[in-house]
PDB file of C-alpha atoms in Angstrom:
ATOM      1  CA  MET A   7      -6.110 -49.189  35.926  1.00 58.00           C
ATOM      2  CA  PRO A   8      -5.189 -46.425  38.461  1.00 65.00           C
ATOM      3  CA  ASP A   9      -4.566 -47.749  41.938  1.00 71.00           C
ATOM      4  CA  GLU A  10      -7.316 -46.648  44.614  1.00 70.00           C
ATOM      5  CA  GLN A  11      -9.152 -44.900  42.323  1.00 69.00           C
ATOM      6  CA  LEU A  12     -11.936 -46.993  40.949  1.00 67.00           C
ATOM      7  CA  SER A  13     -14.326 -49.632  42.445  1.00 69.00           C
ATOM      8  CA  GLY A  14     -16.571 -52.194  40.968  1.00 70.00           C
ATOM      9  CA  GLN A  15     -16.167 -54.324  37.891  1.00 73.00           C
ATOM     10  CA  SER A  16     -15.185 -53.511  34.179  1.00 75.00           C
ATOM     11  CA  PHE A  17     -18.101 -53.541  32.001  1.00 74.00           C
ATOM     12  CA  ALA A  18     -15.778 -53.793  28.910  1.00 79.00           C
ATOM     13  CA  GLY A  19     -17.396 -57.083  27.925  1.00 79.00           C
ATOM     14  CA  VAL A  20     -20.536 -55.329  27.026  1.00 82.00           C
ATOM     15  CA  PHE A  21     -18.636 -53.802  24.102  1.00 86.00           C
ATOM     16  CA  LYS A  22     -18.177 -57.653  22.671  1.00 88.00           C
ATOM     17  CA  ASN A  23     -21.851 -58.541  23.194  1.00 88.00           C
ATOM     18  CA  LEU A  24     -24.321 -55.848  23.380  1.00 84.00           C
ATOM     19  CA  LYS A  25     -26.995 -58.444  24.593  1.00 85.00           C
ATOM     20  CA  ALA A  26     -24.788 -59.448  27.606  1.00 82.00           C
ATOM     21  CA  LYS A  27     -26.566 -59.157  30.933  1.00 81.00           C
ATOM     22  CA  THR A  28     -25.894 -55.850  32.839  1.00 81.00           C
ATOM     23  CA  LYS A  29     -26.595 -54.227  36.397  1.00 82.00           C
ATOM     24  CA  GLU A  30     -30.255 -53.054  36.924  1.00 89.00           C
ATOM     25  CA  GLU A  31     -29.086 -49.969  38.583  1.00 91.00           C
ATOM     26  CA  VAL A  32     -25.660 -48.011  38.324  1.00 89.00           C
ATOM     27  CA  TYR A  33     -24.566 -45.786  41.447  1.00 92.00           C
ATOM     28  CA  ILE A  34     -22.476 -42.536  40.513  1.00 92.00           C
ATOM     29  CA  GLN A  35     -21.418 -39.897  42.993  1.00 92.00           C
ATOM     30  CA  TRP A  36     -20.973 -36.236  41.549  1.00 86.00           C
ATOM     31  CA  GLU A  37     -20.962 -32.634  42.306  1.00 88.00           C
ATOM     32  CA  GLY A  38     -21.496 -33.811  46.087  1.00 90.00           C
ATOM     33  CA  GLY A  39     -24.603 -35.920  45.466  1.00 95.00           C
ATOM     34  CA  ASP A  40     -25.474 -39.400  44.994  1.00 97.00           C
ATOM     35  CA  ASN A  41     -27.208 -40.635  41.900  1.00 97.00           C
ATOM     36  CA  VAL A  42     -28.572 -44.043  40.728  1.00 97.00           C
ATOM     37  CA  VAL A  43     -29.704 -44.699  37.041  1.00 96.00           C
ATOM     38  CA  ASP A  44     -31.493 -47.759  35.799  1.00 95.00           C
ATOM     39  CA  ARG A  45     -32.955 -48.298  32.194  1.00 92.00           C
ATOM     40  CA  ARG A  46     -35.725 -45.780  32.697  1.00 97.00           C
ATOM     41  CA  TYR A  47     -35.060 -43.407  35.630  1.00 98.00           C
ATOM     42  CA  SER A  48     -32.085 -40.932  36.812  1.00 98.00           C
ATOM     43  CA  TYR A  49     -32.629 -39.879  40.562  1.00 98.00           C
ATOM     44  CA  ALA A  50     -30.019 -37.844  42.302  1.00 98.00           C
ATOM     45  CA  GLU A  51     -30.175 -36.372  45.894  1.00 98.00           C
ATOM     46  CA  TRP A  52     -27.958 -34.278  47.985  1.00 97.00           C
ATOM     47  CA  MET A  53     -27.971 -34.812  51.919  1.00 94.00           C
ATOM     48  CA  LYS A  54     -26.664 -33.005  54.367  1.00 93.00           C
ATOM     49  CA  GLY A  55     -26.344 -35.590  57.505  1.00 89.00           C
ATOM     50  CA  ASP A  56     -29.551 -37.131  57.625  1.00 88.00           C
ATOM     51  CA  VAL A  57     -31.506 -34.553  55.789  1.00 93.00           C
ATOM     52  CA  LYS A  58     -32.296 -34.695  52.121  1.00 94.00           C
ATOM     53  CA  LYS A  59     -31.355 -30.910  50.908  1.00 96.00           C
ATOM     54  CA  ALA A  60     -32.273 -31.710  46.967  1.00 97.00           C
ATOM     55  CA  GLY A  61     -33.398 -34.122  44.556  1.00 97.00           C
ATOM     56  CA  MET A  62     -33.961 -34.752  40.883  1.00 97.00           C
ATOM     57  CA  LEU A  63     -35.850 -37.371  39.084  1.00 98.00           C
ATOM     58  CA  PHE A  64     -36.038 -37.895  35.464  1.00 98.00           C
ATOM     59  CA  ASP A  65     -38.192 -40.255  33.514  1.00 98.00           C
ATOM     60  CA  HIS A  66     -35.921 -41.016  30.283  1.00 97.00           C
ATOM     61  CA  ARG A  67     -39.324 -42.837  28.845  1.00 97.00           C
ATOM     62  CA  ILE A  68     -40.906 -39.438  28.483  1.00 97.00           C
ATOM     63  CA  ASP A  69     -38.010 -36.961  28.885  1.00 98.00           C
ATOM     64  CA  HIS A  70     -34.597 -38.409  27.669  1.00 95.00           C
ATOM     65  CA  LYS A  71     -33.318 -34.795  27.682  1.00 97.00           C
ATOM     66  CA  GLU A  72     -33.998 -34.509  31.414  1.00 97.00           C
ATOM     67  CA  ASN A  73     -35.565 -31.230  31.235  1.00 98.00           C
ATOM     68  CA  LYS A  74     -38.530 -31.632  33.787  1.00 98.00           C
ATOM     69  CA  ASN A  75     -37.453 -32.861  37.083  1.00 98.00           C
ATOM     70  CA  ARG A  76     -40.517 -35.033  38.553  1.00 98.00           C
ATOM     71  CA  VAL A  77     -38.933 -35.580  42.150  1.00 98.00           C
ATOM     72  CA  ASN A  78     -41.945 -33.970  43.898  1.00 97.00           C
ATOM     73  CA  ALA A  79     -44.818 -35.295  41.374  1.00 98.00           C
ATOM     74  CA  LYS A  80     -46.926 -37.697  43.392  1.00 98.00           C
ATOM     75  CA  LYS A  81     -46.911 -40.461  40.640  1.00 97.00           C
ATOM     76  CA  TYR A  82     -43.000 -41.076  41.196  1.00 98.00           C
ATOM     77  CA  LYS A  83     -43.515 -41.011  45.074  1.00 98.00           C
ATOM     78  CA  GLU A  84     -42.579 -44.799  45.351  1.00 98.00           C
ATOM     79  CA  LYS A  85     -39.707 -44.604  42.808  1.00 98.00           C
ATOM     80  CA  VAL A  86     -38.232 -42.069  44.653  1.00 98.00           C
ATOM     81  CA  GLU A  87     -38.488 -43.895  47.715  1.00 97.00           C
ATOM     82  CA  SER A  88     -37.025 -46.909  46.114  1.00 97.00           C
ATOM     83  CA  LEU A  89     -34.136 -45.236  44.545  1.00 97.00           C
ATOM     84  CA  SER A  90     -33.384 -43.458  47.720  1.00 97.00           C
ATOM     85  CA  SER A  91     -33.338 -46.755  49.410  1.00 96.00           C
ATOM     86  CA  PHE A  92     -30.765 -47.989  46.769  1.00 96.00           C
ATOM     87  CA  ILE A  93     -28.574 -45.046  47.311  1.00 96.00           C
ATOM     88  CA  LYS A  94     -28.691 -45.637  51.011  1.00 94.00           C
ATOM     89  CA  VAL A  95     -27.574 -49.135  50.749  1.00 93.00           C
ATOM     90  CA  GLN A  96     -24.577 -48.122  48.376  1.00 91.00           C
ATOM     91  CA  THR A  97     -23.534 -45.227  50.514  1.00 90.00           C
ATOM     92  CA  THR A  98     -23.551 -47.510  53.686  1.00 89.00           C
ATOM     93  CA  SER A  99     -21.458 -50.160  51.995  1.00 75.00           C
ATOM     94  CA  LEU A 100     -18.801 -47.671  50.989  1.00 63.00           C
TER      95      LEU A 100
END
């Protein structure tokens, strides 16, 4: 494991036991944004200071290839707020 490059815990044990308990959400940083993925959704946002400049939400239950961004759909408003809050917790604890 490279020093000072990785954080978190290894999930290698999941390969030995595919039914092993895993995290409910995973936090990822990429392309200057922050992303959270759970069993159903992938949500990403790009911030400039405290202002959200862009966002994406994909519902893998109905769009596993991530072809339609649903971030502005009223149906997903609460989910976007929840996932955005998760990202805020992750980024303030870094």
